[in-house]
Amino acid sequence: MKLYSYWRSSASWRVRIGLALKGLPYAYEAVDLLASQQKADAHAARNPMRQVPVLELDDGTRLTQSLAILGYLDHLRPDPPLYPVDALERAHAVALAEIVNAGIQPLQNLTVLGRIEALGGDKLVWGRDVIQSGLEALQAAAAPHAGTFLVGDAPTVADLCLVPQLYNARRFACDLDRLGLLTTIEARCAALPAFQAAHPDQQPDAPRSTP
Ligand SMILES: N[C@@H](CCC(=O)N[C@@H](CS)C(=O)NCC(=O)O)C(=O)O
């Protein structure tokens, strides 16, 4: 398999965690979002939304949308499950994942921030506000179901969405003191090798710091 990814892309990061948790090997193909490589026709042929991630299977089939890709990985290798097997737990996990996937990340992606700026708005204030209010809603929604992780005692698709979104929250200077449940769970995720391997700084296209 080949993953088209960008080191700081939160949606790509979700898929990298899923691949690592399942121990699935893959080739990494960087798409430089800052150089607008996602806008090129070659990438539009992979994903008409001109976004990463794209997971290309060995037979050339291309999968897009991180949550759909994670669902595919669960069928390919069910253990450990990213989507809980129990129907209610699954619904809770998907609801939390969608708060990030549909309710936060699309409001602060590169294209939207560029439009805010072009319209004369302050993209950093906008980004901070939508991430802050979204994560506060996520925390309130998670509280009744949380165990060691967001839903129960093993990482689910919800945690795979949480960790990259908190990274973005720091970049936008959100107030994390109000998000204690989320940052506690983030720390538990960060202790796991799969989450460490998927971190942006570990990716081949991450800028190398000069000695
Ligand atoms: N819902 C999509 C979101 C994909 C997405 O927004 N990707 C961002 C990076 S995290 C992107 O490629 N942005 C490029 C752009 O905005 O031009 C998914 O989960 O895969």
PDB file of C-alpha atoms and ligand atoms in Angstrom:
ATOM      1  CA  MET A   1       0.000   0.000   0.000  1.00  0.00           C
ATOM      2  CA  LYS A   2       1.031   3.582  -0.574  1.00  0.00           C
ATOM      3  CA  LEU A   3      -0.120   6.521   1.548  1.00  0.00           C
ATOM      4  CA  TYR A   4      -0.196   9.961  -0.017  1.00  0.00           C
ATOM      5  CA  SER A   5       0.344  12.172   2.991  1.00  0.00           C
ATOM      6  CA  TYR A   6       1.749  15.434   4.290  1.00  0.00           C
ATOM      7  CA  TRP A   7       3.654  15.445   7.546  1.00  0.00           C
ATOM      8  CA  ARG A   8       1.415  18.010   9.269  1.00  0.00           C
ATOM      9  CA  SER A   9      -1.879  16.908   7.719  1.00  0.00           C
ATOM     10  CA  SER A  10      -4.170  15.932  10.573  1.00  0.00           C
ATOM     11  CA  ALA A  11      -6.342  13.698   8.388  1.00  0.00           C
ATOM     12  CA  SER A  12      -3.250  11.867   7.060  1.00  0.00           C
ATOM     13  CA  TRP A  13      -2.006  11.540  10.636  1.00  0.00           C
ATOM     14  CA  ARG A  14      -5.201   9.694  11.624  1.00  0.00           C
ATOM     15  CA  VAL A  15      -4.532   7.108   8.918  1.00  0.00           C
ATOM     16  CA  ARG A  16      -0.863   6.798   9.860  1.00  0.00           C
ATOM     17  CA  ILE A  17      -1.899   5.956  13.446  1.00  0.00           C
ATOM     18  CA  GLY A  18      -4.383   3.347  12.194  1.00  0.00           C
ATOM     19  CA  LEU A  19      -1.791   1.701   9.934  1.00  0.00           C
ATOM     20  CA  ALA A  20       0.730   1.653  12.779  1.00  0.00           C
ATOM     21  CA  LEU A  21      -1.721   0.247  15.348  1.00  0.00           C
ATOM     22  CA  LYS A  22      -2.504  -2.589  12.956  1.00  0.00           C
ATOM     23  CA  GLY A  23       1.124  -3.154  12.019  1.00  0.00           C
ATOM     24  CA  LEU A  24       0.419  -2.690   8.304  1.00  0.00           C
ATOM     25  CA  PRO A  25       3.468  -1.688   6.231  1.00  0.00           C
ATOM     26  CA  TYR A  26       3.103   1.026   3.601  1.00  0.00           C
ATOM     27  CA  ALA A  27       5.095   3.270   1.329  1.00  0.00           C
ATOM     28  CA  TYR A  28       4.993   6.999   2.102  1.00  0.00           C
ATOM     29  CA  GLU A  29       4.512   9.471  -0.745  1.00  0.00           C
ATOM     30  CA  ALA A  30       4.680  13.095   0.316  1.00  0.00           C
ATOM     31  CA  VAL A  31       2.301  15.656  -1.171  1.00  0.00           C
ATOM     32  CA  ASP A  32       3.597  19.106  -0.262  1.00  0.00           C
ATOM     33  CA  LEU A  33       0.509  21.112   0.659  1.00  0.00           C
ATOM     34  CA  LEU A  34       2.469  24.351   1.069  1.00  0.00           C
ATOM     35  CA  ALA A  35       3.764  23.944  -2.499  1.00  0.00           C
ATOM     36  CA  SER A  36       0.144  23.292  -3.619  1.00  0.00           C
ATOM     37  CA  GLN A  37       0.997  19.834  -4.961  1.00  0.00           C
ATOM     38  CA  GLN A  38      -2.502  18.730  -3.911  1.00  0.00           C
ATOM     39  CA  LYS A  39      -3.946  21.107  -6.512  1.00  0.00           C
ATOM     40  CA  ALA A  40      -2.050  19.510  -9.406  1.00  0.00           C
ATOM     41  CA  ASP A  41      -3.950  17.393 -11.934  1.00  0.00           C
ATOM     42  CA  ALA A  42      -1.877  14.353 -10.958  1.00  0.00           C
ATOM     43  CA  HIS A  43      -3.242  14.547  -7.427  1.00  0.00           C
ATOM     44  CA  ALA A  44      -6.776  15.456  -8.506  1.00  0.00           C
ATOM     45  CA  ALA A  45      -6.770  12.148 -10.389  1.00  0.00           C
ATOM     46  CA  ARG A  46      -6.127  10.435  -7.066  1.00  0.00           C
ATOM     47  CA  ASN A  47      -8.603  12.511  -5.078  1.00  0.00           C
ATOM     48  CA  PRO A  48     -11.025  14.911  -6.782  1.00  0.00           C
ATOM     49  CA  MET A  49     -11.179  16.896  -3.503  1.00  0.00           C
ATOM     50  CA  ARG A  50      -7.453  17.674  -3.990  1.00  0.00           C
ATOM     51  CA  GLN A  51      -6.690  16.681  -0.433  1.00  0.00           C
ATOM     52  CA  VAL A  52      -4.642  14.133   1.464  1.00  0.00           C
ATOM     53  CA  PRO A  53      -4.766  11.403   2.617  1.00  0.00           C
ATOM     54  CA  VAL A  54      -5.131   8.962  -0.248  1.00  0.00           C
ATOM     55  CA  LEU A  55      -4.419   5.284   0.369  1.00  0.00           C
ATOM     56  CA  GLU A  56      -3.482   3.436  -2.809  1.00  0.00           C
ATOM     57  CA  LEU A  57      -3.867  -0.325  -2.635  1.00  0.00           C
ATOM     58  CA  ASP A  58      -1.524  -2.749  -4.375  1.00  0.00           C
ATOM     59  CA  ASP A  59      -4.025  -3.240  -7.233  1.00  0.00           C
ATOM     60  CA  GLY A  60      -4.140   0.536  -7.816  1.00  0.00           C
ATOM     61  CA  THR A  61      -7.475   1.132  -6.066  1.00  0.00           C
ATOM     62  CA  ARG A  62      -7.462   4.511  -4.353  1.00  0.00           C
ATOM     63  CA  LEU A  63      -9.268   5.230  -1.105  1.00  0.00           C
ATOM     64  CA  THR A  64      -9.970   8.731   0.176  1.00  0.00           C
ATOM     65  CA  GLN A  65     -11.481  10.256   3.345  1.00  0.00           C
ATOM     66  CA  SER A  66      -9.601   9.233   6.466  1.00  0.00           C
ATOM     67  CA  LEU A  67     -12.562   7.733   8.301  1.00  0.00           C
ATOM     68  CA  ALA A  68     -13.501   5.591   5.302  1.00  0.00           C
ATOM     69  CA  ILE A  69      -9.881   4.469   5.019  1.00  0.00           C
ATOM     70  CA  LEU A  70      -9.796   3.529   8.719  1.00  0.00           C
ATOM     71  CA  GLY A  71     -12.997   1.527   8.257  1.00  0.00           C
ATOM     72  CA  TYR A  72     -11.366  -0.314   5.358  1.00  0.00           C
ATOM     73  CA  LEU A  73      -8.313  -1.084   7.493  1.00  0.00           C
ATOM     74  CA  ASP A  74     -10.598  -2.569  10.157  1.00  0.00           C
ATOM     75  CA  HIS A  75     -11.971  -5.011   7.580  1.00  0.00           C
ATOM     76  CA  LEU A  76      -8.514  -5.793   6.258  1.00  0.00           C
ATOM     77  CA  ARG A  77      -7.066  -6.446   9.703  1.00  0.00           C
ATOM     78  CA  PRO A  78      -9.750  -6.480  12.414  1.00  0.00           C
ATOM     79  CA  ASP A  79      -7.347  -6.547  15.351  1.00  0.00           C
ATOM     80  CA  PRO A  80      -7.130  -4.150  17.095  1.00  0.00           C
ATOM     81  CA  PRO A  81     -10.521  -2.689  16.145  1.00  0.00           C
ATOM     82  CA  LEU A  82     -10.522   1.041  15.464  1.00  0.00           C
ATOM     83  CA  TYR A  83     -14.315   1.048  15.355  1.00  0.00           C
ATOM     84  CA  PRO A  84     -15.701  -0.660  18.505  1.00  0.00           C
ATOM     85  CA  VAL A  85     -17.528  -3.919  17.875  1.00  0.00           C
ATOM     86  CA  ASP A  86     -20.319  -3.063  20.341  1.00  0.00           C
ATOM     87  CA  ALA A  87     -22.997  -1.099  18.459  1.00  0.00           C
ATOM     88  CA  LEU A  88     -23.497   1.602  21.085  1.00  0.00           C
ATOM     89  CA  GLU A  89     -19.802   2.109  21.705  1.00  0.00           C
ATOM     90  CA  ARG A  90     -19.289   2.288  17.960  1.00  0.00           C
ATOM     91  CA  ALA A  91     -21.939   4.984  17.632  1.00  0.00           C
ATOM     92  CA  HIS A  92     -20.297   6.988  20.416  1.00  0.00           C
ATOM     93  CA  ALA A  93     -16.852   6.649  18.849  1.00  0.00           C
ATOM     94  CA  VAL A  94     -18.091   7.671  15.393  1.00  0.00           C
ATOM     95  CA  ALA A  95     -19.980  10.635  16.872  1.00  0.00           C
ATOM     96  CA  LEU A  96     -16.814  11.892  18.590  1.00  0.00           C
ATOM     97  CA  ALA A  97     -14.720  11.308  15.474  1.00  0.00           C
ATOM     98  CA  GLU A  98     -17.242  13.249  13.397  1.00  0.00           C
ATOM     99  CA  ILE A  99     -17.150  16.198  15.776  1.00  0.00           C
ATOM    100  CA  VAL A 100     -13.532  16.548  14.681  1.00  0.00           C
ATOM    101  CA  ASN A 101     -13.849  15.307  11.107  1.00  0.00           C
ATOM    102  CA  ALA A 102     -16.982  17.240  10.180  1.00  0.00           C
ATOM    103  CA  GLY A 103     -17.284  19.893  12.895  1.00  0.00           C
ATOM    104  CA  ILE A 104     -13.765  21.213  13.448  1.00  0.00           C
ATOM    105  CA  GLN A 105     -11.125  20.233  10.882  1.00  0.00           C
ATOM    106  CA  PRO A 106     -12.996  21.382   7.747  1.00  0.00           C
ATOM    107  CA  LEU A 107     -13.368  24.859   9.278  1.00  0.00           C
ATOM    108  CA  GLN A 108      -9.627  25.246   9.770  1.00  0.00           C
ATOM    109  CA  ASN A 109      -8.112  23.510   6.761  1.00  0.00           C
ATOM    110  CA  LEU A 110      -5.670  25.270   4.469  1.00  0.00           C
ATOM    111  CA  THR A 111      -8.252  26.174   1.839  1.00  0.00           C
ATOM    112  CA  VAL A 112     -10.705  27.716   4.312  1.00  0.00           C
ATOM    113  CA  LEU A 113      -7.972  29.666   6.127  1.00  0.00           C
ATOM    114  CA  GLY A 114      -6.826  31.016   2.768  1.00  0.00           C
ATOM    115  CA  ARG A 115     -10.375  32.145   1.949  1.00  0.00           C
ATOM    116  CA  ILE A 116     -10.801  33.804   5.370  1.00  0.00           C
ATOM    117  CA  GLU A 117      -7.580  35.736   4.763  1.00  0.00           C
ATOM    118  CA  ALA A 118      -8.589  36.668   1.195  1.00  0.00           C
ATOM    119  CA  LEU A 119     -11.860  38.067   2.553  1.00  0.00           C
ATOM    120  CA  GLY A 120      -9.972  40.258   5.014  1.00  0.00           C
ATOM    121  CA  GLY A 121     -10.464  38.123   8.120  1.00  0.00           C
ATOM    122  CA  ASP A 122      -7.882  37.038  10.673  1.00  0.00           C
ATOM    123  CA  LYS A 123      -7.227  33.381   9.955  1.00  0.00           C
ATOM    124  CA  LEU A 124      -5.475  32.767  13.277  1.00  0.00           C
ATOM    125  CA  VAL A 125      -8.361  34.160  15.337  1.00  0.00           C
ATOM    126  CA  TRP A 126     -10.835  32.212  13.205  1.00  0.00           C
ATOM    127  CA  GLY A 127      -8.849  28.995  13.538  1.00  0.00           C
ATOM    128  CA  ARG A 128      -8.398  29.397  17.284  1.00  0.00           C
ATOM    129  CA  ASP A 129     -12.100  30.060  17.858  1.00  0.00           C
ATOM    130  CA  VAL A 130     -13.432  27.141  15.817  1.00  0.00           C
ATOM    131  CA  ILE A 131     -10.929  24.701  17.315  1.00  0.00           C
ATOM    132  CA  GLN A 132     -11.519  25.919  20.887  1.00  0.00           C
ATOM    133  CA  SER A 133     -15.309  25.705  20.731  1.00  0.00           C
ATOM    134  CA  GLY A 134     -15.195  22.420  18.839  1.00  0.00           C
ATOM    135  CA  LEU A 135     -12.851  20.757  21.311  1.00  0.00           C
ATOM    136  CA  GLU A 136     -14.919  21.980  24.257  1.00  0.00           C
ATOM    137  CA  ALA A 137     -17.948  20.337  22.653  1.00  0.00           C
ATOM    138  CA  LEU A 138     -15.910  17.191  22.044  1.00  0.00           C
ATOM    139  CA  GLN A 139     -14.890  17.061  25.699  1.00  0.00           C
ATOM    140  CA  ALA A 140     -18.488  17.482  26.891  1.00  0.00           C
ATOM    141  CA  ALA A 141     -19.675  14.779  24.494  1.00  0.00           C
ATOM    142  CA  ALA A 142     -16.872  12.413  25.490  1.00  0.00           C
ATOM    143  CA  ALA A 143     -17.154  12.744  29.265  1.00  0.00           C
ATOM    144  CA  PRO A 144     -20.004  10.210  29.772  1.00  0.00           C
ATOM    145  CA  HIS A 145     -18.275   7.447  27.756  1.00  0.00           C
ATOM    146  CA  ALA A 146     -14.610   8.026  28.465  1.00  0.00           C
ATOM    147  CA  GLY A 147     -12.459   5.361  30.052  1.00  0.00           C
ATOM    148  CA  THR A 148      -8.714   5.254  29.659  1.00  0.00           C
ATOM    149  CA  PHE A 149      -9.359   6.525  26.125  1.00  0.00           C
ATOM    150  CA  LEU A 150     -12.210   8.561  24.638  1.00  0.00           C
ATOM    151  CA  VAL A 151     -14.543   5.564  24.436  1.00  0.00           C
ATOM    152  CA  GLY A 152     -13.645   2.726  26.778  1.00  0.00           C
ATOM    153  CA  ASP A 153     -10.176   1.439  27.504  1.00  0.00           C
ATOM    154  CA  ALA A 154      -8.605   1.044  24.076  1.00  0.00           C
ATOM    155  CA  PRO A 155      -7.893   3.611  21.344  1.00  0.00           C
ATOM    156  CA  THR A 156     -10.677   4.046  18.801  1.00  0.00           C
ATOM    157  CA  VAL A 157     -11.216   6.173  15.736  1.00  0.00           C
ATOM    158  CA  ALA A 158     -12.181   8.973  18.142  1.00  0.00           C
ATOM    159  CA  ASP A 159      -8.694   9.053  19.680  1.00  0.00           C
ATOM    160  CA  LEU A 160      -7.140   8.937  16.200  1.00  0.00           C
ATOM    161  CA  CYS A 161      -9.014  12.157  15.429  1.00  0.00           C
ATOM    162  CA  LEU A 162      -8.346  13.756  18.822  1.00  0.00           C
ATOM    163  CA  VAL A 163      -4.549  13.666  18.863  1.00  0.00           C
ATOM    164  CA  PRO A 164      -3.910  15.528  15.571  1.00  0.00           C
ATOM    165  CA  GLN A 165      -6.617  18.058  16.391  1.00  0.00           C
ATOM    166  CA  LEU A 166      -4.962  18.894  19.726  1.00  0.00           C
ATOM    167  CA  TYR A 167      -1.679  19.403  17.850  1.00  0.00           C
ATOM    168  CA  ASN A 168      -3.482  21.941  15.679  1.00  0.00           C
ATOM    169  CA  ALA A 169      -5.029  23.487  18.799  1.00  0.00           C
ATOM    170  CA  ARG A 170      -1.523  24.267  20.089  1.00  0.00           C
ATOM    171  CA  ARG A 171      -0.497  25.773  16.757  1.00  0.00           C
ATOM    172  CA  PHE A 172      -3.470  28.134  17.035  1.00  0.00           C
ATOM    173  CA  ALA A 173      -2.774  28.948  20.725  1.00  0.00           C
ATOM    174  CA  CYS A 174      -6.025  27.492  22.065  1.00  0.00           C
ATOM    175  CA  ASP A 175      -6.566  27.391  25.841  1.00  0.00           C
ATOM    176  CA  LEU A 176      -5.838  23.755  26.674  1.00  0.00           C
ATOM    177  CA  ASP A 177      -6.273  24.318  30.425  1.00  0.00           C
ATOM    178  CA  ARG A 178     -10.003  24.016  29.761  1.00  0.00           C
ATOM    179  CA  LEU A 179      -9.528  20.668  28.020  1.00  0.00           C
ATOM    180  CA  GLY A 180      -8.126  18.517  30.829  1.00  0.00           C
ATOM    181  CA  LEU A 181      -9.947  15.310  29.922  1.00  0.00           C
ATOM    182  CA  LEU A 182      -8.781  15.539  26.321  1.00  0.00           C
ATOM    183  CA  THR A 183      -5.143  16.303  27.153  1.00  0.00           C
ATOM    184  CA  THR A 184      -5.045  13.487  29.732  1.00  0.00           C
ATOM    185  CA  ILE A 185      -6.206  11.019  27.086  1.00  0.00           C
ATOM    186  CA  GLU A 186      -3.806  12.545  24.574  1.00  0.00           C
ATOM    187  CA  ALA A 187      -0.921  11.805  26.963  1.00  0.00           C
ATOM    188  CA  ARG A 188      -1.997   8.148  27.172  1.00  0.00           C
ATOM    189  CA  CYS A 189      -2.065   7.969  23.377  1.00  0.00           C
ATOM    190  CA  ALA A 190       1.347   9.612  23.148  1.00  0.00           C
ATOM    191  CA  ALA A 191       2.820   6.807  25.270  1.00  0.00           C
ATOM    192  CA  LEU A 192       1.909   4.208  22.627  1.00  0.00           C
ATOM    193  CA  PRO A 193       4.523   3.365  19.952  1.00  0.00           C
ATOM    194  CA  ALA A 194       1.959   3.515  17.126  1.00  0.00           C
ATOM    195  CA  PHE A 195       1.046   7.092  17.995  1.00  0.00           C
ATOM    196  CA  GLN A 196       4.745   7.982  18.283  1.00  0.00           C
ATOM    197  CA  ALA A 197       5.549   6.517  14.852  1.00  0.00           C
ATOM    198  CA  ALA A 198       2.700   8.464  13.255  1.00  0.00           C
ATOM    199  CA  HIS A 199       3.711  11.845  14.717  1.00  0.00           C
ATOM    200  CA  PRO A 200       4.444  14.555  12.130  1.00  0.00           C
ATOM    201  CA  ASP A 201       8.046  14.941  13.298  1.00  0.00           C
ATOM    202  CA  GLN A 202       8.705  11.278  12.420  1.00  0.00           C
ATOM    203  CA  GLN A 203       7.590  11.594   8.794  1.00  0.00           C
ATOM    204  CA  PRO A 204      10.047  11.606   5.881  1.00  0.00           C
ATOM    205  CA  ASP A 205       8.808  14.998   4.649  1.00  0.00           C
ATOM    206  CA  ALA A 206       9.109  16.717   8.043  1.00  0.00           C
ATOM    207  CA  PRO A 207      11.694  19.500   7.941  1.00  0.00           C
ATOM    208  CA  ARG A 208      14.923  18.361   9.548  1.00  0.00           C
ATOM    209  CA  SER A 209      16.220  20.626  12.278  1.00  0.00           C
ATOM    210  CA  THR A 210      19.734  21.913  11.615  1.00  0.00           C
ATOM    211  CA  PRO A 211      22.392  20.706  14.077  1.00  0.00           C
TER     212      PRO A 211
HETATM  213  N1  LIG B   1     -12.380  14.754   5.493  1.00  0.00           N
HETATM  214  C1  LIG B   1     -11.112  14.614   4.859  1.00  0.00           C
HETATM  215  C2  LIG B   1     -10.275  15.850   5.100  1.00  0.00           C
HETATM  216  C3  LIG B   1      -9.043  15.896   4.220  1.00  0.00           C
HETATM  217  C4  LIG B   1      -8.332  17.233   4.367  1.00  0.00           C
HETATM  218  O1  LIG B   1      -8.910  18.265   4.715  1.00  0.00           O
HETATM  219  N2  LIG B   1      -7.034  17.197   4.111  1.00  0.00           N
HETATM  220  C5  LIG B   1      -6.241  18.407   4.225  1.00  0.00           C
HETATM  221  C6  LIG B   1      -5.020  18.152   5.053  1.00  0.00           C
HETATM  222  S1  LIG B   1      -5.446  17.679   6.725  1.00  0.00           S
HETATM  223  C7  LIG B   1      -5.794  18.846   2.847  1.00  0.00           C
HETATM  224  O2  LIG B   1      -5.403  18.030   2.036  1.00  0.00           O
HETATM  225  N3  LIG B   1      -5.821  20.165   2.603  1.00  0.00           N
HETATM  226  C8  LIG B   1      -5.380  20.729   1.376  1.00  0.00           C
HETATM  227  C9  LIG B   1      -5.993  22.061   1.093  1.00  0.00           C
HETATM  228  O3  LIG B   1      -6.794  22.551   1.897  1.00  0.00           O
HETATM  229  O4  LIG B   1      -5.641  22.606   0.030  1.00  0.00           O
HETATM  230  C10 LIG B   1     -10.433  13.357   5.400  1.00  0.00           C
HETATM  231  O5  LIG B   1     -10.732  12.991   6.528  1.00  0.00           O
HETATM  232  O6  LIG B   1      -9.631  12.726   4.696  1.00  0.00           O
END
